[in-house]
PDB file of C-alpha atoms in Angstrom:
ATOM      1  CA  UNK J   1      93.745  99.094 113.819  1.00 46.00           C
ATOM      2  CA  UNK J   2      96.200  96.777 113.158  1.00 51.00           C
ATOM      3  CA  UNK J   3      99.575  97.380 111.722  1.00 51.00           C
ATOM      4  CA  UNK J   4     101.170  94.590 109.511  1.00 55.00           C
ATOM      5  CA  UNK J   5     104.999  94.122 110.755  1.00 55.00           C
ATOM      6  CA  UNK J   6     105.992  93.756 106.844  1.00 53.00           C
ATOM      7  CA  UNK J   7     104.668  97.365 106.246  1.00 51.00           C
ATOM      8  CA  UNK J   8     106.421  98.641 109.336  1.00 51.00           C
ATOM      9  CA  UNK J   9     109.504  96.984 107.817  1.00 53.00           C
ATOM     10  CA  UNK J  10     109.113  98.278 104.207  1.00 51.00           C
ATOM     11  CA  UNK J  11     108.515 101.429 105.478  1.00 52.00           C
ATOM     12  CA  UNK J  12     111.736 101.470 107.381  1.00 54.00           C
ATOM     13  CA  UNK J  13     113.599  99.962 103.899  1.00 52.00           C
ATOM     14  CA  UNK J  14     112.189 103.567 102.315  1.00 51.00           C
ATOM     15  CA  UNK J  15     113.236 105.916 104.471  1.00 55.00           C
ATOM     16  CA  UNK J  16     116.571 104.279 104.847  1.00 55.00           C
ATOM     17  CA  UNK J  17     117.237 104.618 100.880  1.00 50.00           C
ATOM     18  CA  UNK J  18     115.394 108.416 101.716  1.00 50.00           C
ATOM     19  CA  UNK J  19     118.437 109.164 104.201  1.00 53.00           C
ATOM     20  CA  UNK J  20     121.104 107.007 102.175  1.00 50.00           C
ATOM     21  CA  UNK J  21     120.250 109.370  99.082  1.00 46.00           C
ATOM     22  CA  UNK J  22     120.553 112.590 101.149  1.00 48.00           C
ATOM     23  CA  UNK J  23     123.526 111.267 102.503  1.00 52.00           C
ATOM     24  CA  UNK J  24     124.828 110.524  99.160  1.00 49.00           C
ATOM     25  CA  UNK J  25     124.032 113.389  97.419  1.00 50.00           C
ATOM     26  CA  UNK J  26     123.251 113.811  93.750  1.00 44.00           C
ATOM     27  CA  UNK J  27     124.698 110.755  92.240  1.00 52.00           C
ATOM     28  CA  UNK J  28     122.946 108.489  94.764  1.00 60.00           C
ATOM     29  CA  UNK J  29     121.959 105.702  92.893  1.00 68.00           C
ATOM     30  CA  UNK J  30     119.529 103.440  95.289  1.00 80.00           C
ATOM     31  CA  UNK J  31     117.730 100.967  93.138  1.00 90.00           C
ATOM     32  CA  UNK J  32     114.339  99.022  94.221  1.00 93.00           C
ATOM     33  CA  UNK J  33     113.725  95.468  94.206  1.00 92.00           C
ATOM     34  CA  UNK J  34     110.834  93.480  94.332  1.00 91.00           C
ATOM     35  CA  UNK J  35     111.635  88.975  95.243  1.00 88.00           C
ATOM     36  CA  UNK J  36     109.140  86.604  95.286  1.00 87.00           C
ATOM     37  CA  UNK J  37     108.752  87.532  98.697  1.00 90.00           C
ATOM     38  CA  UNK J  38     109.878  90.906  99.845  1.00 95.00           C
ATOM     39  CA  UNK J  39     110.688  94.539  99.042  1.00 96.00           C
ATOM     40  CA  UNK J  40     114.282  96.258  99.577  1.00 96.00           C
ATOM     41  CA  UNK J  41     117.065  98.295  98.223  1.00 96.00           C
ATOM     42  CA  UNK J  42     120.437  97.589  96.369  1.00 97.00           C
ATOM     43  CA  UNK J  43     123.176  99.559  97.377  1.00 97.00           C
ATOM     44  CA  UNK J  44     125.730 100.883  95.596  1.00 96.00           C
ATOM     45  CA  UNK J  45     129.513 101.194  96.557  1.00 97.00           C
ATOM     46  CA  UNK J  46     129.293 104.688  98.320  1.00 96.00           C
ATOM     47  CA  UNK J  47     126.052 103.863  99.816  1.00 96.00           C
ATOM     48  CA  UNK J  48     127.207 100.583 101.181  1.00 97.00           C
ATOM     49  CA  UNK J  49     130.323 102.499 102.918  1.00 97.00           C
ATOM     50  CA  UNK J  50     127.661 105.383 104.618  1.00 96.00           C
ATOM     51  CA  UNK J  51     125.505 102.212 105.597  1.00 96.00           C
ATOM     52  CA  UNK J  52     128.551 100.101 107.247  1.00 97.00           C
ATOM     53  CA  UNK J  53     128.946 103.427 108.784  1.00 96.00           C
ATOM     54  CA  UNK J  54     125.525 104.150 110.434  1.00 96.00           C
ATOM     55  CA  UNK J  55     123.291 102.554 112.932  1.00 96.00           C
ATOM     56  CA  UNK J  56     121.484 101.148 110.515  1.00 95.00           C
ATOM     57  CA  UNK J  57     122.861  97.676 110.764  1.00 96.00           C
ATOM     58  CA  UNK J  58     123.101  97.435 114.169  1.00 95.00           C
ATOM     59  CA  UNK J  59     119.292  98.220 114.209  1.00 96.00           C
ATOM     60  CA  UNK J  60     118.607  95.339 112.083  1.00 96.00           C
ATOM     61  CA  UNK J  61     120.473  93.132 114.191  1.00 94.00           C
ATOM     62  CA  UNK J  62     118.531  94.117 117.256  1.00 95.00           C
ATOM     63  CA  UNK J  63     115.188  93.828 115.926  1.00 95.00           C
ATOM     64  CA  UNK J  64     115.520  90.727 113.329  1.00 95.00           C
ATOM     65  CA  UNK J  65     116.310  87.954 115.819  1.00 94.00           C
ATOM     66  CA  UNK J  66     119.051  85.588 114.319  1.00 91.00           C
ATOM     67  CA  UNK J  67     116.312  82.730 113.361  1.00 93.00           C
ATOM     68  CA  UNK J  68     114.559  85.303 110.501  1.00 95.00           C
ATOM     69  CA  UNK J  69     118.482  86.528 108.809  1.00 95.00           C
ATOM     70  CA  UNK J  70     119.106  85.344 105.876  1.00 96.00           C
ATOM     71  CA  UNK J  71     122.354  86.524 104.100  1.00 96.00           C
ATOM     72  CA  UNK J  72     124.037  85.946 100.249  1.00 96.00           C
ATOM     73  CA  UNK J  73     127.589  86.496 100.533  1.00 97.00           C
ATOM     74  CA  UNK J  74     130.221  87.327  97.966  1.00 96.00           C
ATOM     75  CA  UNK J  75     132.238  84.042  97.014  1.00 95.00           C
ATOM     76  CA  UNK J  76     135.255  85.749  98.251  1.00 96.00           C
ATOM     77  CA  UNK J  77     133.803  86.291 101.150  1.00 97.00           C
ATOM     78  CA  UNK J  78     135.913  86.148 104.177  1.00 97.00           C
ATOM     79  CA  UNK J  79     133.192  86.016 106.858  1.00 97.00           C
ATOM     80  CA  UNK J  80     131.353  83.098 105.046  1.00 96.00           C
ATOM     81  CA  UNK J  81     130.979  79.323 106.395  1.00 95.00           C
ATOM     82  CA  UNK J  82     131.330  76.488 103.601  1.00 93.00           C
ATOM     83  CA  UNK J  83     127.769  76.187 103.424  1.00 91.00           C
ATOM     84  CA  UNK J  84     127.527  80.423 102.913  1.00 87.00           C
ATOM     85  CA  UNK J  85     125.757  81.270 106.291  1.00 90.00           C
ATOM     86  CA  UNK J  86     127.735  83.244 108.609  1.00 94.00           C
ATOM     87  CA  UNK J  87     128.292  84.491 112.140  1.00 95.00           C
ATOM     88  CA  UNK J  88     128.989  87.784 111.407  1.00 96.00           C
ATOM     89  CA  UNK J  89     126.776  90.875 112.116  1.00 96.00           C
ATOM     90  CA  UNK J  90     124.822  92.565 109.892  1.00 97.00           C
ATOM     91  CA  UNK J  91     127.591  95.767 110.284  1.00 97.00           C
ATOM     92  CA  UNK J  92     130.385  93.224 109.544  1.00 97.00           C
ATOM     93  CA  UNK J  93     128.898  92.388 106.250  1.00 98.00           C
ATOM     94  CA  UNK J  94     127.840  95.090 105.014  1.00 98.00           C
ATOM     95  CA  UNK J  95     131.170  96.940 105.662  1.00 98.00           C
ATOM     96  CA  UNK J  96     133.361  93.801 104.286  1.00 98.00           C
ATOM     97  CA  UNK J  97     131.350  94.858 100.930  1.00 98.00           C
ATOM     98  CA  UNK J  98     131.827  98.271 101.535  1.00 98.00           C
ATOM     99  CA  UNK J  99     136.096  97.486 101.946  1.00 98.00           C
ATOM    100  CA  UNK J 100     135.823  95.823  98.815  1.00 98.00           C
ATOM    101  CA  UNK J 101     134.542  98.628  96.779  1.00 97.00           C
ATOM    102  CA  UNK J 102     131.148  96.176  96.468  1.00 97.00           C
ATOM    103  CA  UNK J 103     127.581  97.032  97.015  1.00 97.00           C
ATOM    104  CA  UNK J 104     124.837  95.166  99.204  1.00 97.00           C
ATOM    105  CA  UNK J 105     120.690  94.808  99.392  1.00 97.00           C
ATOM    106  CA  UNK J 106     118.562  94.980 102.022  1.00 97.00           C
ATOM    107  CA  UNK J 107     115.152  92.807 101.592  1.00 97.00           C
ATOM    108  CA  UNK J 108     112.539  93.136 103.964  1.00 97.00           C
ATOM    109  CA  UNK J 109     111.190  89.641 103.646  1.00 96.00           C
ATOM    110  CA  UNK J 110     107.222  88.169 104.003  1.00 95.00           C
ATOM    111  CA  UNK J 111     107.728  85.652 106.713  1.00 94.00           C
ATOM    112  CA  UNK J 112     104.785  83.727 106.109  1.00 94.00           C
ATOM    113  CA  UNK J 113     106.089  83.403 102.437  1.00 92.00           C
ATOM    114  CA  UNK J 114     106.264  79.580 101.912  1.00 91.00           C
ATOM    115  CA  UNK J 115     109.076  80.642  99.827  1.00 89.00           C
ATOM    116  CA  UNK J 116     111.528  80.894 102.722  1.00 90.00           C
ATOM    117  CA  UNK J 117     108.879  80.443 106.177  1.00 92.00           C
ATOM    118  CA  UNK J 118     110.246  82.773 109.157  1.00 94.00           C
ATOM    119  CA  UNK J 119     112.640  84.652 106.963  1.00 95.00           C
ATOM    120  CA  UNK J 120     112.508  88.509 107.801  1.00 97.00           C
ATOM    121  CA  UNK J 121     115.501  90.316 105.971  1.00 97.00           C
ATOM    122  CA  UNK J 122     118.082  89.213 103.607  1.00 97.00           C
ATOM    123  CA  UNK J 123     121.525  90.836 103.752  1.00 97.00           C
ATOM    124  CA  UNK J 124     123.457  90.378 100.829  1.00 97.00           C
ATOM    125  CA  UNK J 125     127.306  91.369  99.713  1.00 97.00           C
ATOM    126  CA  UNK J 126     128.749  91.664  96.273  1.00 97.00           C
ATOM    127  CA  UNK J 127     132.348  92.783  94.510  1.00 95.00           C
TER     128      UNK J 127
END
């Protein structure tokens, strides 16, 4: 039997927003959502600041080489290029949201989506 690495992924997605809701406590607030091609959570302030300080990131980093990251960054962005990719690590943007009192999403993306071929996760920031 063959595992698909897109259920592997979305399975990791859910028990991250299981741990991040835990962590939270009661007013945890981790909302689904569903792209044209992938699954994922949006995070909100508090758990953006327990994710910038976990593993969690650095995971994703290690495992997602740099070819399948995509990333939407906050227009205020510091860490952002002109053309809004960066160089920064998955940790660094995540916690730049989390300094800013912002949220971010994780999206576990389908790379064989013609939507965005080879694309595997999609960090995004917002304040």
């Amino acid at each position: 039997m063959r595992i698909h690495p897109l259920a592997v992924a979305a399975t990791g997605t859910l028990g991250l927003a299981a741990a991040l809701t835990l962590g939270a406590g009661t007013a945890a607030a981790v909302a689904p959502v569903s792209t044209d091609n992938g699954i994922g959570l949006i995070l909100n302030p508090a758990e953006t600041a327990a994710l910038a300080n976990s593993p969690v990131p650095g995971a994703i980093d290690a495992l997602v080489p740099p070819t399948g990251h995509r990333v939407e960054m906050d227009p205020e962005s510091q860490l952002a290029l002109p053309d809004g990719s960066t160089y920064a690590s998955d940790q660094q943007i995540i916690a730049e949201a989390a300094a800013h009192g912002g949220q971010s999403a994780i999206v576990v993306l389908n790379p064989a989506s013609p939507v965005d071929p080879g694309a595997q996760v999609l960090i995004a920031q917002h304040w």
